[in-house]
PDB file of C-alpha atoms in Angstrom:
ATOM      1  CA  MET A   1       0.027  -0.058  -0.180  1.00  0.00           C
ATOM      2  CA  ALA A   2       1.265   3.403  -1.008  1.00  0.00           C
ATOM      3  CA  ALA A   3       1.264   7.005   1.650  1.00  0.00           C
ATOM      4  CA  SER A   4      -1.433   7.463   3.869  1.00  0.00           C
ATOM      5  CA  GLY A   5      -2.122  11.289   3.461  1.00  0.00           C
ATOM      6  CA  ILE A   6      -1.303  11.709  -0.226  1.00  0.00           C
ATOM      7  CA  SER A   7      -0.697  15.552  -1.070  1.00  0.00           C
ATOM      8  CA  THR A   8      -0.736  15.016  -4.614  1.00  0.00           C
ATOM      9  CA  LEU A   9      -1.713  12.902  -7.087  1.00  0.00           C
ATOM     10  CA  ALA A  10      -1.266  13.657 -10.947  1.00  0.00           C
ATOM     11  CA  VAL A  11      -1.741  11.286 -13.877  1.00  0.00           C
ATOM     12  CA  THR A  12      -0.213  11.827 -17.012  1.00  0.00           C
ATOM     13  CA  PRO A  13      -1.609  11.225 -20.608  1.00  0.00           C
ATOM     14  CA  ASP A  14       0.317   8.295 -20.647  1.00  0.00           C
ATOM     15  CA  GLY A  15      -1.436   6.439 -17.741  1.00  0.00           C
ATOM     16  CA  SER A  16       1.436   6.912 -15.248  1.00  0.00           C
ATOM     17  CA  ALA A  17       1.167   7.841 -12.236  1.00  0.00           C
ATOM     18  CA  LEU A  18       2.707  10.981 -10.507  1.00  0.00           C
ATOM     19  CA  VAL A  19       2.728  10.134  -6.733  1.00  0.00           C
ATOM     20  CA  THR A  20       4.195  13.178  -3.665  1.00  0.00           C
ATOM     21  CA  GLY A  21       3.772  13.314  -0.221  1.00  0.00           C
ATOM     22  CA  ASP A  22       4.641  11.895   3.706  1.00  0.00           C
ATOM     23  CA  GLY A  23       8.566  12.286   2.078  1.00  0.00           C
ATOM     24  CA  LEU A  24       8.564   8.988  -0.328  1.00  0.00           C
ATOM     25  CA  GLY A  25       9.500  10.649  -3.324  1.00  0.00           C
ATOM     26  CA  THR A  26       7.926   9.667  -6.581  1.00  0.00           C
ATOM     27  CA  ILE A  27       6.393   6.378  -7.066  1.00  0.00           C
ATOM     28  CA  ARG A  28       6.963   5.926 -10.905  1.00  0.00           C
ATOM     29  CA  ARG A  29       3.781   3.510 -12.130  1.00  0.00           C
ATOM     30  CA  TRP A  30       0.466   3.780 -10.694  1.00  0.00           C
ATOM     31  CA  PRO A  31       0.403   0.926  -7.969  1.00  0.00           C
ATOM     32  CA  LEU A  32      -1.265  -2.147  -7.983  1.00  0.00           C
ATOM     33  CA  ILE A  33      -2.673  -1.382  -4.222  1.00  0.00           C
ATOM     34  CA  SER A  34      -2.838   2.141  -2.031  1.00  0.00           C
ATOM     35  CA  GLY A  35      -3.128   2.913   1.035  1.00  0.00           C
ATOM     36  CA  GLY A  36      -2.712   3.172   4.834  1.00  0.00           C
ATOM     37  CA  ALA A  37      -4.977   2.297   7.683  1.00  0.00           C
ATOM     38  CA  VAL A  38      -5.673   1.498  11.284  1.00  0.00           C
ATOM     39  CA  TYR A  39      -7.324  -1.865  12.256  1.00  0.00           C
ATOM     40  CA  ALA A  40      -8.382  -2.198  15.722  1.00  0.00           C
ATOM     41  CA  VAL A  41      -9.197  -5.119  17.567  1.00  0.00           C
ATOM     42  CA  ARG A  42     -12.312  -4.808  21.035  1.00  0.00           C
ATOM     43  CA  TYR A  43     -11.404  -7.276  23.764  1.00  0.00           C
ATOM     44  CA  GLU A  44     -13.325  -7.151  26.987  1.00  0.00           C
ATOM     45  CA  GLU A  45     -10.264  -4.992  28.412  1.00  0.00           C
ATOM     46  CA  GLY A  46     -10.296  -2.395  25.484  1.00  0.00           C
ATOM     47  CA  VAL A  47      -9.222  -1.745  22.298  1.00  0.00           C
ATOM     48  CA  VAL A  48      -5.967  -2.741  20.560  1.00  0.00           C
ATOM     49  CA  LYS A  49      -4.486  -0.978  17.732  1.00  0.00           C
ATOM     50  CA  ALA A  50      -3.554  -4.491  15.952  1.00  0.00           C
ATOM     51  CA  VAL A  51      -2.176  -2.295  12.422  1.00  0.00           C
ATOM     52  CA  ASP A  52      -1.458   0.830  13.250  1.00  0.00           C
ATOM     53  CA  ASP A  53      -0.485   3.563  10.079  1.00  0.00           C
ATOM     54  CA  VAL A  54       1.221   0.558   7.930  1.00  0.00           C
ATOM     55  CA  THR A  55       1.237   2.205   4.700  1.00  0.00           C
ATOM     56  CA  PHE A  56       3.657   0.993   1.500  1.00  0.00           C
ATOM     57  CA  ASP A  57       2.197   0.005  -2.276  1.00  0.00           C
ATOM     58  CA  LEU A  58       2.649  -2.731  -4.386  1.00  0.00           C
ATOM     59  CA  GLU A  59       3.010  -1.932  -8.216  1.00  0.00           C
ATOM     60  CA  GLN A  60       1.617  -5.379 -10.786  1.00  0.00           C
ATOM     61  CA  GLY A  61       3.980  -7.828 -11.192  1.00  0.00           C
ATOM     62  CA  GLN A  62       6.402  -6.908  -8.058  1.00  0.00           C
ATOM     63  CA  ILE A  63       6.733  -9.778  -5.146  1.00  0.00           C
ATOM     64  CA  LEU A  64       6.369  -7.602  -1.492  1.00  0.00           C
ATOM     65  CA  GLY A  65       8.080  -9.433   1.181  1.00  0.00           C
ATOM     66  CA  LEU A  66       6.206  -8.419   4.612  1.00  0.00           C
ATOM     67  CA  VAL A  67       8.524  -9.671   7.725  1.00  0.00           C
ATOM     68  CA  GLY A  68       8.292  -9.138  11.228  1.00  0.00           C
ATOM     69  CA  GLU A  69       8.028 -11.578  14.359  1.00  0.00           C
ATOM     70  CA  SER A  70       4.484 -13.412  15.188  1.00  0.00           C
ATOM     71  CA  GLY A  71       1.894 -11.470  16.461  1.00  0.00           C
ATOM     72  CA  CYS A  72       3.255  -7.957  14.857  1.00  0.00           C
ATOM     73  CA  GLY A  73       0.085  -7.801  12.587  1.00  0.00           C
ATOM     74  CA  LYS A  74       1.482  -9.110   9.322  1.00  0.00           C
ATOM     75  CA  THR A  75      -0.934 -11.441   9.002  1.00  0.00           C
ATOM     76  CA  THR A  76      -4.160  -9.404  10.235  1.00  0.00           C
ATOM     77  CA  ILE A  77      -2.998  -7.029   7.113  1.00  0.00           C
ATOM     78  CA  GLY A  78      -3.494  -9.233   4.651  1.00  0.00           C
ATOM     79  CA  MET A  79      -6.806 -10.128   6.290  1.00  0.00           C
ATOM     80  CA  GLY A  80      -8.122  -6.992   6.160  1.00  0.00           C
ATOM     81  CA  LEU A  81      -7.420  -6.451   2.890  1.00  0.00           C
ATOM     82  CA  MET A  82      -9.512 -10.187   1.802  1.00  0.00           C
ATOM     83  CA  ARG A  83     -11.621  -8.204   4.398  1.00  0.00           C
ATOM     84  CA  LEU A  84     -12.364 -11.720   6.069  1.00  0.00           C
ATOM     85  CA  LEU A  85     -11.207  -9.992   9.581  1.00  0.00           C
ATOM     86  CA  ALA A  86     -12.655 -11.733  12.972  1.00  0.00           C
ATOM     87  CA  SER A  87     -16.003 -10.244  14.088  1.00  0.00           C
ATOM     88  CA  ASN A  88     -14.688  -7.976  16.644  1.00  0.00           C
ATOM     89  CA  ALA A  89     -12.215  -6.572  14.408  1.00  0.00           C
ATOM     90  CA  ARG A  90     -12.266  -3.510  11.925  1.00  0.00           C
ATOM     91  CA  ILE A  91     -10.178  -0.732   9.994  1.00  0.00           C
ATOM     92  CA  VAL A  92     -11.385   1.948  11.905  1.00  0.00           C
ATOM     93  CA  SER A  93      -9.504   4.652   9.678  1.00  0.00           C
ATOM     94  CA  GLY A  94      -6.978   4.928   5.919  1.00  0.00           C
ATOM     95  CA  HIS A  95      -8.312   3.226   2.984  1.00  0.00           C
ATOM     96  CA  ALA A  96      -6.756   0.139   0.706  1.00  0.00           C
ATOM     97  CA  ARG A  97      -7.040   1.206  -3.108  1.00  0.00           C
ATOM     98  CA  PHE A  98      -7.511  -1.430  -5.674  1.00  0.00           C
ATOM     99  CA  GLU A  99      -7.244  -1.045  -8.837  1.00  0.00           C
ATOM    100  CA  GLY A 100      -8.852   2.257  -8.722  1.00  0.00           C
ATOM    101  CA  GLU A 101     -11.174   1.151  -5.601  1.00  0.00           C
ATOM    102  CA  ASP A 102     -11.067   1.712  -1.775  1.00  0.00           C
ATOM    103  CA  LEU A 103     -11.469  -2.210  -0.242  1.00  0.00           C
ATOM    104  CA  THR A 104     -12.346  -0.225   3.552  1.00  0.00           C
ATOM    105  CA  THR A 105     -15.479   0.553   1.606  1.00  0.00           C
ATOM    106  CA  LEU A 106     -17.250  -1.374  -0.792  1.00  0.00           C
ATOM    107  CA  SER A 107     -20.513  -3.396  -0.051  1.00  0.00           C
ATOM    108  CA  ASP A 108     -20.201  -6.856   1.372  1.00  0.00           C
ATOM    109  CA  LYS A 109     -21.320  -7.842  -2.467  1.00  0.00           C
ATOM    110  CA  ARG A 110     -18.686  -5.872  -4.272  1.00  0.00           C
ATOM    111  CA  MET A 111     -15.984  -7.363  -2.003  1.00  0.00           C
ATOM    112  CA  ARG A 112     -17.397 -11.194  -2.951  1.00  0.00           C
ATOM    113  CA  GLN A 113     -16.966 -10.189  -6.603  1.00  0.00           C
ATOM    114  CA  ILE A 114     -13.538  -8.796  -6.074  1.00  0.00           C
ATOM    115  CA  ARG A 115     -12.101 -11.629  -3.626  1.00  0.00           C
ATOM    116  CA  TRP A 116     -11.180 -14.394  -5.563  1.00  0.00           C
ATOM    117  CA  ARG A 117     -11.777 -13.253  -8.894  1.00  0.00           C
ATOM    118  CA  ARG A 118      -8.882 -10.492  -8.540  1.00  0.00           C
ATOM    119  CA  ILE A 119      -7.565 -10.438  -4.835  1.00  0.00           C
ATOM    120  CA  SER A 120      -6.930 -14.073  -3.494  1.00  0.00           C
ATOM    121  CA  MET A 121      -5.074 -15.627  -0.158  1.00  0.00           C
ATOM    122  CA  ILE A 122      -2.835 -18.671   0.150  1.00  0.00           C
ATOM    123  CA  PHE A 123      -3.912 -19.139   3.885  1.00  0.00           C
ATOM    124  CA  GLN A 124      -1.723 -20.809   6.183  1.00  0.00           C
ATOM    125  CA  ALA A 125      -1.744 -24.279   6.799  1.00  0.00           C
ATOM    126  CA  ALA A 126      -3.147 -25.828   3.808  1.00  0.00           C
ATOM    127  CA  MET A 127      -5.194 -28.922   6.184  1.00  0.00           C
ATOM    128  CA  ASN A 128      -6.777 -26.202   8.333  1.00  0.00           C
ATOM    129  CA  ALA A 129      -7.837 -23.951   5.430  1.00  0.00           C
ATOM    130  CA  LEU A 130      -9.274 -26.722   3.170  1.00  0.00           C
ATOM    131  CA  ASN A 131     -12.752 -28.305   4.020  1.00  0.00           C
ATOM    132  CA  PRO A 132     -12.131 -31.736   5.307  1.00  0.00           C
ATOM    133  CA  VAL A 133     -15.391 -32.845   4.496  1.00  0.00           C
ATOM    134  CA  HIS A 134     -15.526 -32.155   0.783  1.00  0.00           C
ATOM    135  CA  ARG A 135     -13.619 -33.522  -2.078  1.00  0.00           C
ATOM    136  CA  ILE A 136     -10.651 -31.388  -3.310  1.00  0.00           C
ATOM    137  CA  GLY A 137     -12.840 -31.405  -7.125  1.00  0.00           C
ATOM    138  CA  LYS A 138     -15.739 -28.890  -5.470  1.00  0.00           C
ATOM    139  CA  GLN A 139     -13.630 -27.043  -3.423  1.00  0.00           C
ATOM    140  CA  LEU A 140     -11.623 -25.869  -6.386  1.00  0.00           C
ATOM    141  CA  SER A 141     -14.802 -26.028  -8.886  1.00  0.00           C
ATOM    142  CA  GLU A 142     -17.180 -23.298  -6.141  1.00  0.00           C
ATOM    143  CA  VAL A 143     -14.020 -20.843  -7.332  1.00  0.00           C
ATOM    144  CA  PHE A 144     -14.836 -21.074 -10.454  1.00  0.00           C
ATOM    145  CA  LEU A 145     -18.447 -21.378 -10.617  1.00  0.00           C
ATOM    146  CA  LEU A 146     -19.093 -18.126  -8.304  1.00  0.00           C
ATOM    147  CA  HIS A 147     -16.720 -16.222 -10.891  1.00  0.00           C
ATOM    148  CA  GLN A 148     -17.523 -17.396 -14.003  1.00  0.00           C
ATOM    149  CA  ASP A 149     -20.293 -18.274 -15.856  1.00  0.00           C
ATOM    150  CA  ILE A 150     -19.491 -21.906 -16.629  1.00  0.00           C
ATOM    151  CA  THR A 151     -20.550 -25.431 -16.395  1.00  0.00           C
ATOM    152  CA  PRO A 152     -20.052 -27.958 -13.524  1.00  0.00           C
ATOM    153  CA  ARG A 153     -18.444 -29.975 -15.852  1.00  0.00           C
ATOM    154  CA  THR A 154     -16.399 -27.012 -17.641  1.00  0.00           C
ATOM    155  CA  ALA A 155     -15.291 -26.055 -13.839  1.00  0.00           C
ATOM    156  CA  LEU A 156     -14.149 -29.858 -12.803  1.00  0.00           C
ATOM    157  CA  GLU A 157     -11.949 -29.324 -15.847  1.00  0.00           C
ATOM    158  CA  LYS A 158     -10.931 -26.598 -14.798  1.00  0.00           C
ATOM    159  CA  SER A 159      -9.878 -27.490 -11.901  1.00  0.00           C
ATOM    160  CA  ILE A 160      -7.967 -30.724 -12.934  1.00  0.00           C
ATOM    161  CA  GLU A 161      -6.275 -28.560 -15.501  1.00  0.00           C
ATOM    162  CA  ILE A 162      -5.039 -26.055 -12.835  1.00  0.00           C
ATOM    163  CA  LEU A 163      -4.485 -29.302 -10.545  1.00  0.00           C
ATOM    164  CA  ASP A 164      -1.900 -30.454 -13.542  1.00  0.00           C
ATOM    165  CA  LYS A 165       0.086 -26.730 -13.764  1.00  0.00           C
ATOM    166  CA  VAL A 166       0.697 -26.661  -9.895  1.00  0.00           C
ATOM    167  CA  GLY A 167       2.609 -30.094 -10.106  1.00  0.00           C
ATOM    168  CA  ILE A 168       0.244 -32.469  -8.781  1.00  0.00           C
ATOM    169  CA  PRO A 169       0.197 -35.662 -10.601  1.00  0.00           C
ATOM    170  CA  SER A 170      -2.507 -37.711 -11.517  1.00  0.00           C
ATOM    171  CA  PRO A 171      -4.971 -34.899 -11.316  1.00  0.00           C
ATOM    172  CA  GLU A 172      -8.338 -36.067 -12.413  1.00  0.00           C
ATOM    173  CA  ILE A 173      -7.720 -38.259  -9.395  1.00  0.00           C
ATOM    174  CA  ARG A 174      -6.968 -36.074  -7.047  1.00  0.00           C
ATOM    175  CA  VAL A 175     -10.157 -34.159  -7.589  1.00  0.00           C
ATOM    176  CA  GLY A 176     -12.209 -37.016  -6.404  1.00  0.00           C
ATOM    177  CA  GLU A 177      -9.819 -37.148  -2.882  1.00  0.00           C
ATOM    178  CA  TYR A 178     -10.209 -35.794   0.313  1.00  0.00           C
ATOM    179  CA  PRO A 179      -7.602 -33.268   2.067  1.00  0.00           C
ATOM    180  CA  HIS A 180      -6.588 -36.183   4.241  1.00  0.00           C
ATOM    181  CA  GLN A 181      -6.092 -38.331   1.528  1.00  0.00           C
ATOM    182  CA  LEU A 182      -3.211 -35.931   0.291  1.00  0.00           C
ATOM    183  CA  SER A 183       0.459 -35.430   1.746  1.00  0.00           C
ATOM    184  CA  GLY A 184       1.263 -32.050   3.238  1.00  0.00           C
ATOM    185  CA  GLY A 185       2.970 -30.578   0.153  1.00  0.00           C
ATOM    186  CA  MET A 186      -0.085 -31.802  -2.534  1.00  0.00           C
ATOM    187  CA  ARG A 187      -2.559 -29.912   0.097  1.00  0.00           C
ATOM    188  CA  GLN A 188      -0.054 -26.433  -0.439  1.00  0.00           C
ATOM    189  CA  ARG A 189      -0.677 -27.214  -4.266  1.00  0.00           C
ATOM    190  CA  VAL A 190      -4.291 -27.247  -3.805  1.00  0.00           C
ATOM    191  CA  MET A 191      -4.199 -24.082  -1.566  1.00  0.00           C
ATOM    192  CA  ILE A 192      -1.996 -22.349  -4.752  1.00  0.00           C
ATOM    193  CA  ALA A 193      -4.343 -23.678  -7.025  1.00  0.00           C
ATOM    194  CA  ILE A 194      -6.888 -22.596  -5.638  1.00  0.00           C
ATOM    195  CA  ALA A 195      -5.526 -19.089  -5.668  1.00  0.00           C
ATOM    196  CA  LEU A 196      -4.263 -18.965  -8.891  1.00  0.00           C
ATOM    197  CA  ALA A 197      -7.879 -20.309 -10.655  1.00  0.00           C
ATOM    198  CA  CYS A 198      -9.504 -17.174 -11.891  1.00  0.00           C
ATOM    199  CA  LYS A 199      -5.414 -15.750 -12.370  1.00  0.00           C
ATOM    200  CA  PRO A 200      -5.322 -12.694  -9.914  1.00  0.00           C
ATOM    201  CA  ALA A 201      -4.126  -9.795 -10.382  1.00  0.00           C
ATOM    202  CA  LEU A 202      -3.008  -9.606  -6.328  1.00  0.00           C
ATOM    203  CA  VAL A 203      -1.713 -12.786  -4.450  1.00  0.00           C
ATOM    204  CA  ILE A 204      -1.576 -12.503  -1.012  1.00  0.00           C
ATOM    205  CA  ALA A 205       0.940 -15.488   0.370  1.00  0.00           C
ATOM    206  CA  ASP A 206       0.342 -15.668   3.747  1.00  0.00           C
ATOM    207  CA  GLU A 207       3.472 -18.041   5.364  1.00  0.00           C
ATOM    208  CA  PRO A 208       3.015 -20.827   2.325  1.00  0.00           C
ATOM    209  CA  THR A 209       5.555 -22.969   2.883  1.00  0.00           C
ATOM    210  CA  THR A 210       4.799 -22.861   7.267  1.00  0.00           C
ATOM    211  CA  ALA A 211       5.309 -27.318   8.017  1.00  0.00           C
ATOM    212  CA  LEU A 212       6.584 -28.302   4.698  1.00  0.00           C
ATOM    213  CA  ASP A 213      10.160 -29.908   5.269  1.00  0.00           C
ATOM    214  CA  VAL A 214      12.657 -28.749   3.212  1.00  0.00           C
ATOM    215  CA  THR A 215      12.466 -30.455  -0.594  1.00  0.00           C
ATOM    216  CA  ILE A 216       9.443 -29.295  -0.239  1.00  0.00           C
ATOM    217  CA  GLN A 217       9.777 -25.916   0.853  1.00  0.00           C
ATOM    218  CA  ALA A 218      12.091 -25.511  -2.550  1.00  0.00           C
ATOM    219  CA  GLN A 219       9.190 -26.650  -4.735  1.00  0.00           C
ATOM    220  CA  ILE A 220       6.614 -24.513  -3.860  1.00  0.00           C
ATOM    221  CA  LEU A 221       9.297 -21.530  -4.353  1.00  0.00           C
ATOM    222  CA  GLU A 222      10.109 -22.213  -7.592  1.00  0.00           C
ATOM    223  CA  LEU A 223       6.824 -23.370  -8.496  1.00  0.00           C
ATOM    224  CA  MET A 224       5.395 -19.928  -6.989  1.00  0.00           C
ATOM    225  CA  LYS A 225       7.803 -18.043  -9.172  1.00  0.00           C
ATOM    226  CA  SER A 226       7.603 -19.632 -12.139  1.00  0.00           C
ATOM    227  CA  LEU A 227       3.672 -19.495 -11.886  1.00  0.00           C
ATOM    228  CA  GLN A 228       4.137 -15.597 -10.535  1.00  0.00           C
ATOM    229  CA  GLU A 229       6.402 -14.679 -13.814  1.00  0.00           C
ATOM    230  CA  GLU A 230       3.975 -16.450 -16.499  1.00  0.00           C
ATOM    231  CA  MET A 231       0.789 -14.880 -15.037  1.00  0.00           C
ATOM    232  CA  GLY A 232       2.234 -11.697 -14.325  1.00  0.00           C
ATOM    233  CA  MET A 233       0.357 -10.937 -10.941  1.00  0.00           C
ATOM    234  CA  SER A 234       1.532  -9.211  -7.524  1.00  0.00           C
ATOM    235  CA  ILE A 235       1.922 -11.134  -4.073  1.00  0.00           C
ATOM    236  CA  LEU A 236       2.120  -9.913  -0.960  1.00  0.00           C
ATOM    237  CA  LEU A 237       4.553 -12.718   0.733  1.00  0.00           C
ATOM    238  CA  ILE A 238       3.713 -12.543   4.362  1.00  0.00           C
ATOM    239  CA  THR A 239       6.642 -14.597   6.270  1.00  0.00           C
ATOM    240  CA  HIS A 240       9.102 -15.091   8.866  1.00  0.00           C
ATOM    241  CA  ASP A 241      11.590 -16.638   6.757  1.00  0.00           C
ATOM    242  CA  LEU A 242      14.396 -14.549   5.626  1.00  0.00           C
ATOM    243  CA  GLY A 243      15.915 -16.604   3.493  1.00  0.00           C
ATOM    244  CA  LEU A 244      12.049 -16.868   1.797  1.00  0.00           C
ATOM    245  CA  VAL A 245      11.787 -13.191   0.993  1.00  0.00           C
ATOM    246  CA  ASN A 246      15.438 -12.752  -0.296  1.00  0.00           C
ATOM    247  CA  GLU A 247      14.572 -15.337  -2.703  1.00  0.00           C
ATOM    248  CA  LEU A 248      11.746 -13.859  -4.017  1.00  0.00           C
ATOM    249  CA  SER A 249      10.451 -10.722  -3.071  1.00  0.00           C
ATOM    250  CA  ASP A 250      11.247  -7.432  -5.223  1.00  0.00           C
ATOM    251  CA  ARG A 251      10.740  -5.321  -2.191  1.00  0.00           C
ATOM    252  CA  ILE A 252      10.831  -5.821   1.658  1.00  0.00           C
ATOM    253  CA  ALA A 253       9.258  -4.319   4.546  1.00  0.00           C
ATOM    254  CA  VAL A 254       9.795  -4.864   8.364  1.00  0.00           C
ATOM    255  CA  MET A 255       7.087  -4.734  10.642  1.00  0.00           C
ATOM    256  CA  TYR A 256       7.191  -4.131  14.448  1.00  0.00           C
ATOM    257  CA  ARG A 257       4.332  -4.176  17.170  1.00  0.00           C
ATOM    258  CA  GLY A 258       1.794  -3.077  14.023  1.00  0.00           C
ATOM    259  CA  ARG A 259       3.713  -0.617  12.567  1.00  0.00           C
ATOM    260  CA  LEU A 260       5.837  -0.874   9.497  1.00  0.00           C
ATOM    261  CA  VAL A 261       9.347   0.306  10.306  1.00  0.00           C
ATOM    262  CA  GLU A 262      11.375  -0.332   7.595  1.00  0.00           C
ATOM    263  CA  THR A 263      10.663  -0.837   3.718  1.00  0.00           C
ATOM    264  CA  GLY A 264      13.372  -0.883   0.282  1.00  0.00           C
ATOM    265  CA  SER A 265      14.586  -2.618  -1.879  1.00  0.00           C
ATOM    266  CA  THR A 266      15.164  -6.426  -1.443  1.00  0.00           C
ATOM    267  CA  ASP A 267      19.027  -5.348  -2.133  1.00  0.00           C
ATOM    268  CA  GLU A 268      18.689  -2.154   0.091  1.00  0.00           C
ATOM    269  CA  ILE A 269      17.100  -4.110   3.551  1.00  0.00           C
ATOM    270  CA  MET A 270      18.983  -7.273   3.447  1.00  0.00           C
ATOM    271  CA  THR A 271      22.791  -5.687   2.544  1.00  0.00           C
ATOM    272  CA  LYS A 272      22.210  -2.271   4.415  1.00  0.00           C
ATOM    273  CA  PRO A 273      19.235  -2.129   7.245  1.00  0.00           C
ATOM    274  CA  LEU A 274      18.977   0.607   9.126  1.00  0.00           C
ATOM    275  CA  HIS A 275      16.059   0.286  11.744  1.00  0.00           C
ATOM    276  CA  PRO A 276      17.620  -1.303  14.995  1.00  0.00           C
ATOM    277  CA  TYR A 277      14.683  -3.689  14.499  1.00  0.00           C
ATOM    278  CA  THR A 278      15.320  -4.912  11.428  1.00  0.00           C
ATOM    279  CA  LEU A 279      19.362  -5.214  12.638  1.00  0.00           C
ATOM    280  CA  LYS A 280      18.087  -7.713  15.562  1.00  0.00           C
ATOM    281  CA  LEU A 281      15.634  -9.022  13.326  1.00  0.00           C
ATOM    282  CA  PHE A 282      18.744 -10.340  10.572  1.00  0.00           C
ATOM    283  CA  SER A 283      20.843 -11.068  14.103  1.00  0.00           C
ATOM    284  CA  SER A 284      18.631 -13.996  15.579  1.00  0.00           C
ATOM    285  CA  VAL A 285      19.316 -15.527  12.223  1.00  0.00           C
ATOM    286  CA  PRO A 286      21.232 -18.437  13.931  1.00  0.00           C
ATOM    287  CA  GLY A 287      24.825 -19.215  12.256  1.00  0.00           C
ATOM    288  CA  VAL A 288      26.511 -22.638  11.594  1.00  0.00           C
ATOM    289  CA  ASP A 289      29.403 -20.658  14.083  1.00  0.00           C
ATOM    290  CA  ALA A 290      26.605 -18.493  16.000  1.00  0.00           C
ATOM    291  CA  VAL A 291      27.384 -18.529  20.025  1.00  0.00           C
ATOM    292  CA  GLU A 292      26.948 -14.937  21.108  1.00  0.00           C
ATOM    293  CA  VAL A 293      23.724 -14.624  23.115  1.00  0.00           C
ATOM    294  CA  LEU A 294      21.455 -11.711  21.562  1.00  0.00           C
ATOM    295  CA  ALA A 295      20.601  -8.805  23.981  1.00  0.00           C
ATOM    296  CA  PRO A 296      16.930  -7.408  23.938  1.00  0.00           C
ATOM    297  CA  LEU A 297      16.192  -4.788  22.135  1.00  0.00           C
ATOM    298  CA  GLY A 298      15.733  -2.532  24.712  1.00  0.00           C
ATOM    299  CA  ALA A 299      14.504   0.614  24.931  1.00  0.00           C
ATOM    300  CA  LEU A 300      15.134   2.068  21.767  1.00  0.00           C
ATOM    301  CA  LEU A 301      12.481   0.532  20.048  1.00  0.00           C
ATOM    302  CA  VAL A 302       9.280   1.108  22.766  1.00  0.00           C
ATOM    303  CA  ASP A 303       8.502   4.184  20.841  1.00  0.00           C
ATOM    304  CA  SER A 304       9.648   3.828  17.704  1.00  0.00           C
ATOM    305  CA  PRO A 305       7.540   5.064  14.421  1.00  0.00           C
TER     306      PRO A 305
END
């Protein structure tokens, strides 16, 4: 998402955009998604700002890696963009513009038209995200039937085709199986297939390789990269894995305690991190010869913007 409080927006005759404000300088291309929002969660004890004015932009065909410790608000951002926040959570201010529309103000009907067709999400833990009582073919076909004017037979054929595309062997057999009959890697491929079924412009990938062994992780990463290049889609990659963002991302955004503390190109962030939290995050990755006990973050970060 791009800067909140944008002061100037001008569209040039060739369709590109010039955006200035908040000291971010110039964005050379129109962002696929832009904005800045505050997400609040209500508990009995009071209201918590789970995401506090996190602002970034994501351009067409770009992969943005969103990293940070557990609980910093990464998944909340993804669920907010999908408008799938829990009942006690809501977006209290700001906006999130996608293809010219503000996702935070759209009607439920309009959002259902966009969800899975233009924006899709690969959820954490495919076994939990897939419905255990429905066959794979039914769950995939539903996406096609909701967003395309086709028959159930054609939807099933498209389901077999997309399963084959994501590397699942014997897809004509797998459509008749239940999630528990598939391996972890195959279930993750099914989730990717569902996310890519309608060729969306934006895919939110929330920990797409969690709980997979190293070999399967490498296969999933290679698959996502090749499909992203083939389809020209943008990816918001939410992960703890710094190696993953270094491998896939064009840009990296670092979150801490619900706020964005540093953002830049992958090369800039990985080789010249500036924020103290980013430095500590990178130094927490164990190395072969690592013996140093990390010092606490300290008061320096308590009030960090």
